[in-house]
Coordinates of C-alpha atoms in Angstrom, one line a residue:
M176 CA 136.4 106.5 102.8
C177 CA 139.0 108.9 104.5
G178 CA 141.9 109.7 102.8
I179 CA 145.4 110.1 104.0
V180 CA 148.6 111.4 102.3
A181 CA 152.1 112.4 104.3
Y182 CA 155.8 113.6 103.3
L183 CA 159.6 113.4 104.4
G184 CA 162.0 114.9 102.8
P185 CA 163.9 117.5 100.6
K186 CA 160.7 119.1 98.7
P187 CA 158.3 121.3 100.2
A188 CA 155.5 119.3 102.0
F189 CA 152.5 121.5 101.3
P190 CA 152.3 120.8 97.2
I191 CA 152.7 117.3 97.1
L192 CA 150.4 117.1 100.0
I193 CA 147.5 118.9 98.4
D194 CA 148.6 117.0 95.1
G195 CA 147.7 113.4 96.7
L196 CA 144.4 115.2 98.2
K197 CA 143.2 115.8 94.6
R198 CA 144.4 112.2 93.7
L199 CA 142.3 110.8 96.7
E200 CA 139.5 113.1 96.2
Y201 CA 137.7 109.9 94.6
R202 CA 137.2 108.2 97.7
G203 CA 134.7 110.6 99.0
Y204 CA 135.1 113.1 101.6
D205 CA 133.6 116.2 103.2
S206 CA 136.4 118.2 104.7
A207 CA 140.1 118.6 103.9
G208 CA 143.0 119.6 106.0
V209 CA 146.9 119.8 106.2
A210 CA 149.2 119.8 109.1
V211 CA 152.9 121.3 108.1
I212 CA 155.7 121.8 110.3
E213 CA 157.2 124.8 109.5
S214 CA 160.9 125.1 110.9
T215 CA 163.9 127.8 110.8
K216 CA 167.3 128.3 111.9
T217 CA 166.7 131.3 114.0
E218 CA 162.8 130.2 114.9
P219 CA 160.8 127.9 117.2
A220 CA 159.2 124.8 115.0
K221 CA 155.6 125.4 114.5
L222 CA 153.0 122.8 113.7
V223 CA 150.4 124.3 111.7
I224 CA 146.9 123.4 110.9
R225 CA 145.3 124.0 108.1
K226 CA 141.4 123.0 107.6
K227 CA 138.3 123.0 105.9
K228 CA 134.7 121.5 105.3
G229 CA 134.4 121.3 102.0
K230 CA 136.8 120.1 98.9
V231 CA 140.2 120.3 98.5
K232 CA 139.9 124.2 96.4
D233 CA 138.2 125.2 99.2
L234 CA 140.9 124.1 101.3
L235 CA 143.4 125.4 98.9
S236 CA 141.2 129.4 99.1
H237 CA 141.4 128.7 103.3
V238 CA 144.5 128.5 103.0
G239 CA 144.9 131.7 99.9
K240 CA 148.4 133.2 99.6
E241 CA 150.2 131.6 103.0
K242 CA 153.6 130.3 102.3
L243 CA 153.8 126.9 104.1
T244 CA 157.3 126.0 103.0
G245 CA 157.9 122.4 105.6
N246 CA 159.6 119.8 103.7
V247 CA 157.2 117.0 106.9
G248 CA 153.4 117.1 106.8
I249 CA 150.1 115.3 106.4
G250 CA 146.7 115.6 105.0
H251 CA 143.7 114.8 105.3
T252 CA 140.4 114.3 103.3
R253 CA 137.6 113.1 105.8
W254 CA 134.5 111.3 105.4
A255 CA 132.4 111.7 108.4
T256 CA 131.3 108.9 110.6
H257 CA 131.4 110.8 114.4
G258 CA 130.6 114.6 114.2
P259 CA 129.1 116.6 110.7
P260 CA 131.0 118.0 108.7
N261 CA 132.2 121.0 109.7
D262 CA 135.8 123.0 110.0
V263 CA 136.2 121.5 113.7
N264 CA 135.6 117.9 113.0
A265 CA 137.8 117.9 110.0
H266 CA 141.7 116.8 110.2
P267 CA 144.5 116.8 111.3
H268 CA 143.6 117.0 115.1
R269 CA 146.2 118.2 117.3
A270 CA 146.9 117.5 121.5
S271 CA 146.5 120.3 124.2
K272 CA 149.8 121.1 124.4
G273 CA 150.3 121.7 120.5
R274 CA 153.1 119.7 119.8
I275 CA 151.7 116.3 118.2
A276 CA 149.4 116.1 114.8
I277 CA 147.3 113.1 113.5
I278 CA 145.6 112.0 110.9
H279 CA 143.5 108.8 111.1
N280 CA 140.8 106.5 109.1
G281 CA 139.1 103.7 110.6
I282 CA 136.2 103.5 113.3
I283 CA 137.7 104.2 117.1
E284 CA 134.5 101.8 118.8
N285 CA 135.8 102.4 122.3
Y286 CA 136.3 106.1 121.8
A287 CA 133.7 107.3 124.2
A288 CA 135.5 105.5 127.3
L289 CA 138.5 106.2 126.2
R290 CA 137.0 110.4 125.9
E291 CA 135.4 110.3 129.6
T292 CA 139.1 108.8 131.1
L293 CA 140.5 112.1 129.1
D294 CA 138.0 114.4 130.2
Q295 CA 138.4 113.7 134.1
R296 CA 142.4 114.2 133.1
G297 CA 141.7 117.7 132.6
H298 CA 142.5 117.2 128.9
A299 CA 140.7 119.7 126.6
L300 CA 139.0 117.9 123.5
L301 CA 137.3 120.2 121.0
S302 CA 135.6 118.1 117.9
D303 CA 133.2 115.5 118.0
T304 CA 135.4 113.0 116.3
D305 CA 137.2 109.4 117.8
S306 CA 140.2 110.4 115.9
E307 CA 140.7 113.3 118.7
V308 CA 141.0 111.2 121.3
L309 CA 143.8 109.1 120.3
V310 CA 146.6 112.0 119.6
H311 CA 145.1 112.9 122.9
L312 CA 146.3 109.5 124.5
I313 CA 149.5 109.5 122.4
E314 CA 150.4 113.2 124.0
E315 CA 149.6 112.1 127.6
I316 CA 151.8 109.1 127.5
M317 CA 154.3 110.8 125.9
L318 CA 154.8 113.4 128.5
G319 CA 153.7 110.9 131.3
S320 CA 156.4 108.6 130.8
E321 CA 159.1 110.8 129.0
L322 CA 158.4 107.5 126.0
S323 CA 159.7 108.3 121.9
L324 CA 156.8 109.4 119.9
F325 CA 157.4 106.2 117.9
D326 CA 156.8 104.6 121.9
A327 CA 154.1 106.2 122.3
V328 CA 152.2 105.5 119.8
R329 CA 152.8 101.6 120.0
S330 CA 151.5 102.0 123.7
A331 CA 148.6 103.9 123.1
L332 CA 147.8 101.7 119.8
K333 CA 147.5 99.0 122.7
Q334 CA 144.5 100.8 124.5
V335 CA 142.3 101.1 121.2
V336 CA 139.2 98.6 120.2
G337 CA 138.6 99.2 116.3
A338 CA 140.0 100.3 113.2
Y339 CA 142.6 102.6 112.3
A340 CA 145.3 104.0 109.9
I341 CA 147.1 107.4 111.5
V342 CA 150.2 109.3 110.9
V343 CA 151.7 111.3 113.1
I344 CA 153.8 114.0 113.2
D345 CA 156.1 116.1 116.0
R346 CA 156.9 119.3 116.4
E347 CA 159.9 119.1 118.4
H348 CA 161.4 116.3 115.7
P349 CA 160.4 117.7 112.4
D350 CA 162.7 114.9 111.0
R351 CA 160.4 112.2 111.6
L352 CA 156.7 110.3 110.8
I353 CA 155.1 107.7 112.5
A354 CA 152.6 105.8 110.5
A355 CA 150.9 102.6 111.8
R356 CA 147.2 100.6 110.7
K357 CA 145.0 97.8 111.4
S358 CA 142.4 96.5 109.6
S359 CA 142.7 100.4 107.5
P360 CA 144.8 100.5 104.3
L361 CA 148.3 102.6 104.5
V362 CA 151.0 102.3 101.9
I363 CA 154.9 103.7 102.6
G364 CA 156.9 105.1 99.6
M365 CA 160.4 105.1 99.4
G366 CA 161.7 108.3 96.9
E367 CA 165.4 107.9 95.4
D368 CA 166.4 111.2 96.6
G369 CA 165.5 109.8 100.9
A370 CA 162.2 111.0 101.2
F371 CA 159.3 108.9 102.7
Y372 CA 155.5 108.6 101.1
V373 CA 152.7 108.0 103.0
A374 CA 149.0 107.5 101.8
S375 CA 146.0 105.5 102.4
D376 CA 146.3 103.9 98.8
A377 CA 149.1 104.5 96.4
T378 CA 147.4 107.2 93.8
P379 CA 149.4 110.1 95.5
I380 CA 152.7 108.2 95.5
I381 CA 153.0 106.9 91.6
P382 CA 153.7 110.2 90.6
Y383 CA 157.5 109.6 92.9
T384 CA 158.0 106.4 93.3
K385 CA 157.2 103.0 92.6
N386 CA 158.7 100.9 95.0
V387 CA 156.6 101.1 98.3
V388 CA 156.4 99.0 101.6
Y389 CA 152.5 97.7 102.5
L390 CA 151.8 97.9 106.9
E391 CA 150.4 95.0 107.7
D392 CA 148.2 94.6 110.7
E393 CA 148.9 96.2 113.9
E394 CA 152.0 97.0 112.4
V395 CA 153.8 100.8 113.3
A396 CA 156.4 102.2 111.1
A397 CA 158.9 105.0 112.1
L398 CA 160.1 107.8 108.6
D399 CA 163.1 109.0 110.1
I400 CA 165.2 111.2 107.1
N401 CA 168.2 110.0 109.7
E402 CA 167.9 106.2 110.8
G403 CA 165.4 105.1 107.9
L404 CA 162.2 102.9 107.9
R405 CA 161.9 100.9 110.8
I406 CA 159.2 98.8 111.7
R407 CA 157.6 97.1 114.4
T408 CA 153.9 95.6 116.3
I409 CA 152.4 97.3 119.0
S410 CA 153.7 94.6 120.6
N411 CA 157.5 95.6 120.2
V412 CA 158.7 92.2 117.7
A413 CA 160.5 93.9 115.0
I414 CA 159.2 93.7 111.0
A415 CA 161.5 93.6 108.7
P416 CA 160.3 95.6 106.2
E417 CA 159.6 94.0 102.5
V418 CA 159.4 96.2 99.1
H419 CA 157.3 95.9 96.3
A420 CA 157.3 97.4 93.0
L421 CA 154.3 99.4 91.6
E422 CA 152.5 98.1 88.7
I423 CA 150.4 100.8 88.2
E424 CA 151.5 103.4 85.4
L425 CA 150.6 107.9 85.8
E426 CA 148.5 108.0 82.9
A427 CA 146.1 105.1 84.2
I428 CA 145.2 107.6 87.0
E429 CA 144.3 110.6 85.1
K430 CA 141.4 111.0 82.5
A431 CA 143.2 110.9 79.4
G432 CA 140.7 113.7 77.6
Y433 CA 137.2 111.8 78.7
E434 CA 134.9 114.5 80.8
H435 CA 134.9 111.8 83.5
F436 CA 137.3 109.3 85.4
M437 CA 133.3 107.1 84.7
L438 CA 132.8 107.3 81.3
K439 CA 136.5 106.9 81.1
E440 CA 136.3 103.6 82.2
I441 CA 132.8 102.5 80.8
F442 CA 135.2 102.5 77.9
E443 CA 137.9 101.0 78.8
Q444 CA 135.9 97.7 79.8
P445 CA 137.0 95.8 76.3
R446 CA 140.5 96.4 77.4
S447 CA 139.9 95.7 81.3
I448 CA 138.0 92.5 79.8
R449 CA 140.6 91.4 77.5
D450 CA 143.4 91.9 80.7
S451 CA 141.0 90.1 82.9
I452 CA 141.8 87.1 80.8
R453 CA 145.0 87.3 78.9
G454 CA 147.3 84.8 80.7
R455 CA 144.5 82.4 81.1
I456 CA 142.4 81.5 78.2
N457 CA 145.0 79.3 75.6
L458 CA 142.6 79.0 73.0
P459 CA 145.1 76.4 70.5
L460 CA 145.4 74.4 73.6
G461 CA 141.5 74.8 75.0
E462 CA 142.4 75.4 78.6
I463 CA 142.3 78.1 81.0
K464 CA 144.9 78.2 83.2
M465 CA 144.3 79.6 87.9
G466 CA 146.8 78.5 89.7
G467 CA 144.7 79.6 92.1
I468 CA 142.2 77.1 91.9
D469 CA 144.7 74.3 90.5
D470 CA 147.0 74.5 93.2
H471 CA 144.5 74.2 96.3
W472 CA 142.2 71.5 93.4
D473 CA 141.2 69.6 96.5
R474 CA 139.2 72.6 98.3
W475 CA 137.7 72.6 94.8
Q476 CA 136.9 69.1 94.3
N477 CA 135.7 68.3 97.6
A478 CA 133.5 71.4 98.2
S479 CA 130.0 70.6 99.5
R480 CA 129.3 74.9 98.7
I481 CA 130.7 77.7 97.7
L482 CA 129.7 81.2 99.5
I483 CA 130.6 84.1 97.6
L484 CA 131.0 87.4 99.6
G485 CA 130.6 91.3 98.7
C486 CA 129.2 94.4 98.9
G487 CA 127.5 96.8 96.5
T488 CA 128.6 96.3 93.2
S489 CA 130.6 93.0 93.8
W490 CA 127.2 91.4 95.4
H491 CA 125.7 91.6 92.0
A492 CA 129.3 89.9 89.9
G493 CA 128.4 87.2 92.8
L494 CA 125.1 86.9 92.2
V495 CA 126.4 86.6 88.5
A496 CA 128.7 84.2 89.6
E497 CA 126.2 81.9 91.8
Y498 CA 124.2 81.5 87.9
L499 CA 127.5 80.4 86.4
L500 CA 129.1 78.8 88.8
E501 CA 125.8 76.3 89.6
E502 CA 125.2 75.9 86.3
F503 CA 129.3 74.7 85.5
T504 CA 130.2 73.1 88.3
R505 CA 126.6 71.9 90.1
I506 CA 128.1 72.6 93.8
P507 CA 125.5 74.6 95.5
V508 CA 126.6 78.3 95.9
E509 CA 124.7 81.0 97.9
V510 CA 125.4 84.4 97.7
E511 CA 126.3 86.6 101.2
Y512 CA 126.3 90.3 101.6
A513 CA 129.5 90.4 103.7
S514 CA 128.2 92.8 106.2
E515 CA 125.7 90.6 107.2
F516 CA 127.5 87.6 107.5
R517 CA 129.8 87.5 110.5
Y518 CA 126.5 89.4 112.3
R519 CA 124.0 86.4 111.9
N520 CA 126.2 83.3 113.1
P521 CA 126.6 82.1 109.8
I522 CA 127.0 77.6 109.9
I523 CA 130.4 77.7 107.8
H524 CA 131.8 74.2 107.1
P525 CA 135.2 72.8 106.6
D526 CA 135.0 72.2 103.1
D527 CA 132.7 75.1 102.6
V528 CA 135.4 77.3 99.6
V529 CA 134.4 80.8 99.9
I530 CA 135.3 83.5 97.2
A531 CA 135.8 87.1 98.1
I532 CA 134.6 89.5 95.9
S533 CA 136.5 94.0 96.4
Q534 CA 137.4 96.1 93.8
S535 CA 139.7 98.0 96.2
G536 CA 140.9 94.2 98.3
E537 CA 140.0 96.8 101.1
T538 CA 136.3 96.6 101.8
A539 CA 136.3 96.1 105.2
D540 CA 133.1 93.9 105.8
T541 CA 134.3 92.0 103.8
L542 CA 137.6 92.1 105.1
A543 CA 136.3 90.8 108.3
A544 CA 133.8 88.0 107.4
I545 CA 136.8 86.7 105.3
K546 CA 138.7 86.7 108.8
T547 CA 135.0 84.3 110.3
A548 CA 135.6 82.1 107.0
K549 CA 139.2 81.3 107.9
E550 CA 138.6 80.7 111.5
A551 CA 135.9 78.1 110.7
G552 CA 138.3 76.1 108.2
A553 CA 136.8 77.0 105.1
H554 CA 139.1 77.5 101.9
V555 CA 139.2 81.9 101.3
F556 CA 139.4 82.4 97.0
G557 CA 139.8 86.3 96.7
V558 CA 138.5 87.9 94.0
C559 CA 140.0 91.1 93.9
N560 CA 141.9 94.4 91.3
V561 CA 144.0 95.9 93.2
V562 CA 147.2 94.3 93.7
G563 CA 149.0 93.8 97.3
S564 CA 145.2 95.1 98.7
S565 CA 144.0 93.1 103.1
I566 CA 142.2 90.7 100.9
A567 CA 144.2 89.8 98.5
R568 CA 146.8 88.8 101.3
E569 CA 144.5 87.4 104.2
A570 CA 142.9 85.6 100.9
E571 CA 144.5 81.5 100.7
S572 CA 144.8 81.8 97.0
G573 CA 143.1 83.8 94.2
A574 CA 142.9 86.0 91.4
Y575 CA 143.1 88.9 90.7
T576 CA 141.0 91.3 88.0
H577 CA 143.7 92.9 86.2
A578 CA 141.7 95.9 85.7
G579 CA 143.8 98.8 86.1
P580 CA 142.8 101.6 88.6
E581 CA 138.8 102.3 88.5
I582 CA 138.8 106.4 90.3
G583 CA 135.0 106.8 89.5
V584 CA 133.0 105.9 93.2
A585 CA 130.9 104.3 90.6
S586 CA 132.0 100.9 89.4
T587 CA 131.9 100.5 86.0
K588 CA 134.8 98.2 84.7
A589 CA 135.7 96.3 87.7
F590 CA 131.9 94.5 87.8
T591 CA 132.6 93.5 84.3
S592 CA 136.1 92.3 85.1
Q593 CA 134.7 89.9 88.2
I594 CA 132.5 88.7 85.7
A595 CA 134.8 87.7 83.8
V596 CA 137.2 85.7 86.1
L597 CA 134.3 84.4 87.8
S598 CA 133.3 82.6 84.0
M599 CA 137.3 81.3 83.8
I600 CA 136.0 80.0 87.8
A601 CA 133.3 78.0 86.7
L602 CA 134.2 77.3 83.4
H603 CA 137.8 75.8 84.9
V604 CA 136.4 74.1 87.8
G605 CA 133.2 73.0 85.8
F606 CA 134.9 71.1 82.8
K607 CA 137.9 70.1 86.0
K608 CA 135.1 68.5 87.2
G609 CA 134.3 67.2 84.7
C610 CA 130.6 68.7 84.9
L611 CA 131.1 70.1 81.7
P612 CA 131.8 68.3 78.3
R613 CA 134.1 69.1 76.3
E614 CA 132.5 70.5 73.0
R615 CA 130.6 73.1 75.0
F616 CA 133.3 74.3 77.5
L617 CA 135.6 75.1 73.9
R618 CA 132.5 76.9 72.8
L619 CA 131.9 79.0 75.7
L620 CA 135.7 79.4 76.0
T621 CA 135.5 80.8 72.5
E622 CA 132.9 82.9 73.0
L623 CA 134.1 84.2 76.4
N624 CA 137.7 85.3 74.6
G625 CA 135.7 87.2 72.2
I626 CA 133.6 89.6 74.5
P627 CA 136.4 92.0 74.5
E628 CA 135.2 93.0 70.9
L629 CA 131.1 92.6 71.1
V630 CA 131.6 95.5 74.4
E631 CA 133.2 97.7 72.0
G632 CA 130.3 97.6 69.3
V633 CA 127.8 98.2 72.0
L634 CA 130.5 101.1 72.6
K635 CA 129.7 102.2 69.6
Q636 CA 125.5 103.0 70.3
A637 CA 126.8 105.5 73.1
D638 CA 125.6 109.0 71.4
Y639 CA 122.4 107.2 70.6
I640 CA 122.2 106.3 74.0
D641 CA 122.3 109.9 75.2
T642 CA 119.5 110.7 73.3
I643 CA 117.2 107.8 74.9
A644 CA 119.0 109.1 78.1
S645 CA 117.7 113.1 77.3
K646 CA 114.1 111.5 77.8
F647 CA 114.7 111.1 81.4
E648 CA 116.5 112.9 83.4
N649 CA 113.4 114.8 85.6
A650 CA 112.9 110.8 86.0
E651 CA 111.9 110.6 90.2
N652 CA 111.6 106.5 89.7
A653 CA 112.3 104.1 87.7
L654 CA 112.2 100.5 87.3
Y655 CA 114.5 97.6 86.4
L656 CA 114.1 94.5 85.5
G657 CA 115.6 91.3 84.4
R658 CA 115.5 87.0 84.8
G659 CA 118.1 84.5 84.8
Y660 CA 121.3 85.6 84.6
Q661 CA 119.7 89.2 83.9
F662 CA 118.2 89.6 86.8
P663 CA 121.8 90.9 88.6
V664 CA 122.4 92.6 85.7
A665 CA 118.9 94.7 86.8
L666 CA 120.0 95.4 90.4
E667 CA 123.6 97.4 89.1
G668 CA 121.9 99.1 86.8
A669 CA 119.2 100.2 89.2
L670 CA 122.5 101.2 91.4
K671 CA 124.2 103.0 88.9
L672 CA 121.2 104.9 88.3
K673 CA 120.6 105.2 92.1
E674 CA 124.4 106.4 92.9
I675 CA 124.9 109.1 90.4
S676 CA 121.5 110.6 89.8
Y677 CA 119.7 110.8 92.7
I678 CA 116.9 108.9 91.0
H679 CA 115.0 106.4 93.1
A680 CA 115.5 102.9 91.2
E681 CA 115.2 99.0 92.4
G682 CA 115.9 96.1 90.7
Y683 CA 113.8 93.1 90.2
P684 CA 113.6 89.8 89.0
A685 CA 110.3 90.7 86.4
A686 CA 108.2 87.9 87.8
E687 CA 107.7 89.7 90.9
M688 CA 106.6 92.8 89.9
K689 CA 103.6 91.4 89.7
H690 CA 104.1 90.9 93.3
G691 CA 103.7 94.5 94.4
P692 CA 106.1 97.4 92.3
I693 CA 103.5 96.8 89.2
A694 CA 101.6 99.4 91.5
L695 CA 103.9 101.7 91.3
I696 CA 104.0 102.0 87.0
D697 CA 102.3 105.0 85.5
D698 CA 102.7 107.2 82.6
D699 CA 105.7 109.0 84.1
M700 CA 107.5 105.5 85.8
P701 CA 110.5 104.7 83.1
V702 CA 111.0 100.7 83.2
I703 CA 114.3 98.9 82.0
F704 CA 113.6 95.5 81.0
I705 CA 116.9 93.6 79.9
A706 CA 114.8 91.4 77.4
T707 CA 117.5 89.0 75.4
K708 CA 117.3 86.0 73.7
D709 CA 117.1 83.1 76.3
D710 CA 116.0 80.5 77.7
V711 CA 113.0 83.1 80.0
Y712 CA 112.8 85.0 76.8
E713 CA 109.2 84.6 76.4
K714 CA 108.9 85.0 80.2
V715 CA 109.6 88.4 79.6
V716 CA 107.9 89.8 76.9
S717 CA 104.6 88.5 79.0
N718 CA 106.3 91.0 81.1
I719 CA 106.9 94.0 79.2
Q720 CA 103.1 93.8 77.7
E721 CA 102.0 94.1 81.6
V722 CA 103.9 97.1 82.1
K723 CA 102.7 98.4 78.8
A724 CA 99.4 97.7 79.9
R725 CA 99.6 100.3 82.5
G726 CA 100.9 103.2 80.4
G727 CA 105.2 102.5 81.7
K728 CA 107.8 104.0 79.8
L729 CA 109.4 101.4 78.3
I730 CA 113.4 101.0 77.7
A731 CA 113.9 97.5 76.2
I732 CA 118.0 95.9 75.9
V733 CA 117.0 93.5 73.1
T734 CA 119.4 90.5 71.4
E735 CA 120.5 92.3 67.4
G736 CA 117.7 91.7 65.2
D737 CA 114.5 91.1 68.1
T738 CA 111.9 92.3 67.0
E739 CA 108.8 90.9 69.2
A740 CA 110.4 92.6 72.0
A741 CA 111.3 96.0 70.4
N742 CA 107.8 96.6 68.6
L743 CA 106.9 96.4 72.8
A744 CA 108.9 98.8 73.6
D745 CA 109.6 103.0 73.3
H746 CA 113.0 102.8 73.0
V747 CA 115.3 99.8 72.1
I748 CA 118.6 99.5 72.8
E749 CA 120.3 96.1 71.2
I750 CA 123.2 94.4 71.8
P751 CA 125.2 91.4 70.2
R752 CA 124.1 87.7 70.7
C753 CA 126.2 85.6 72.5
V754 CA 125.7 82.6 75.2
D755 CA 123.4 83.1 77.7
S756 CA 125.7 83.4 80.6
L757 CA 128.0 85.4 79.4
A758 CA 125.6 87.9 78.3
P759 CA 125.5 90.2 81.6
L760 CA 129.1 91.4 80.0
L761 CA 127.3 93.5 77.5
S762 CA 123.6 93.8 78.6
V763 CA 125.1 96.2 81.9
V764 CA 127.7 98.4 79.5
P765 CA 124.0 100.0 78.3
L766 CA 122.7 100.5 81.4
Q767 CA 126.2 101.8 82.7
L768 CA 125.9 104.4 80.1
L769 CA 122.7 105.3 80.3
S770 CA 123.0 106.4 84.4
Y771 CA 126.2 108.3 83.5
R772 CA 124.6 110.3 80.8
I773 CA 121.0 111.1 83.0
A774 CA 123.4 111.9 86.2
V775 CA 125.6 115.0 83.5
L776 CA 122.5 115.8 82.6
R777 CA 120.5 116.5 86.1
G778 CA 124.4 118.4 86.7
C779 CA 125.3 115.3 89.2
D780 CA 129.0 115.0 90.7
V781 CA 129.6 111.7 88.3
D782 CA 132.6 111.3 89.6
Q783 CA 132.2 112.0 93.4
P784 CA 128.7 110.8 94.3
R785 CA 127.0 113.1 97.6
N786 CA 127.7 110.5 100.2
L787 CA 129.4 107.7 98.5
A788 CA 132.9 106.5 98.9
K789 CA 134.6 105.0 96.4
S790 CA 136.5 102.6 99.5
V791 CA 134.5 101.9 101.9
T792 CA 137.4 100.7 104.6
V793 CA 135.3 100.7 107.8
E794 CA 132.0 99.0 108.9

């Protein structure tokens, strides 16, 4: 959600902050701002704050030709929670004395009580945000008790209920930054020239260093030009920093000539799926290697149930996994919205296995659900994309998808990589449990290994799919229908269209159409069927005939060479034939391309759709 970037070092901070904010734009935001400490040998240090509603380019226009040359600064892109998007609510926020400033990602749940107390003590808060409360509280503690800024931050955070990632600067100490986190990600980069970089994810840091430290919950870091990095918990326990090497290359977060990141990431799917299965499938030996499962095999072998947790696209991937796991392992599976899981007093058993799915590994609702599951004694297995992310560290075991950075807000390659990994989990567990005969296991393994090449074939139809999209750019509603393994694909296709084109779309099991949605069908309604040659194909063809009889505009995703469904549809997109359980890896690709092109034709901001954030790090 909100983006954080900070710099302390020998170079001017402002250009580094702006570059970092641009790299964080994909997270979703409605305002941007920076604070820089300007100091000279002859004049007192000044805390200069510049912030503006809108995009980073609007902030740059606001700054204009003003020269900001200070060597320490903080920057922020805000996604509004408390208070509307405007200049006043934009970050950074300063305290009453004008000495310290803060940027904050997260939600302070008890901010109203804290604000009331501060109001009674004479603090003049200017914004509607929960974040401003924290900077006033820190200032009051620091000036009232003569504590250092580091200790004042620790003391203030003891009074905070909620989630936070913060960076604080002090005009009187332009040689240091203070950073802290709880339930919201924060990473510290260390440059070879003694510089420090702080960000809400690694993308602003990659151009400058690959050496990073991930802050853990309730840790506070002091970054000092002279004293280096020191970390303590809010209860004052010293923590030894553990340095990690980033594996991301700078080229991976550039557009590489594509019009949008989303289009680039759609076309990266043959490689991202290949990377997801590389090193795990060994065809000559006829086996899958998944250490996260094998090292805890007793939990999987004796599992009475598998719970799958996710949000949005990850939830859809979990629905596909439900079909996979129940078919191949014969273990009962339930798929839950992570956002609802812990609030309904769920029944969790110690012999449950919980699979938590998240592209970013930072989804707040999924993290909270994981903690609930662990407290009940369940075994938690994480499936995420970002190495070193909170879910990767919180889970007891897991598997990375290795999809590479996904910058577009609408997930594409993350979805297919998740399904690839979940397919391997189902096949591996099913085979080891003896539920999947070796002959069938080897056949499925071979088919999964060949999926990347088949996706390449689907992508060759991009120009043809563009022509179909041009006929539906003015649609106001759309229905996506599928059955079996293709039902979750229908949900995902509808979500993609909604996210980036703002067309209302719904996904349903095709048989459910008669129980309500069929009332919506008229001559203007596009209906997209995923009608691949599978066990329920004939049933889906019947559903297509029902829509056709009512004048709906039909788009059908069909298996290569199919004529029956193709003859009924107005527009047909073919995908290669493959086993039913792996077909979602192919059928979703044309739906991604269709949504992308419709959004472009409608003039929508594909990579940064309105109101959305890439990583939802608040509840």
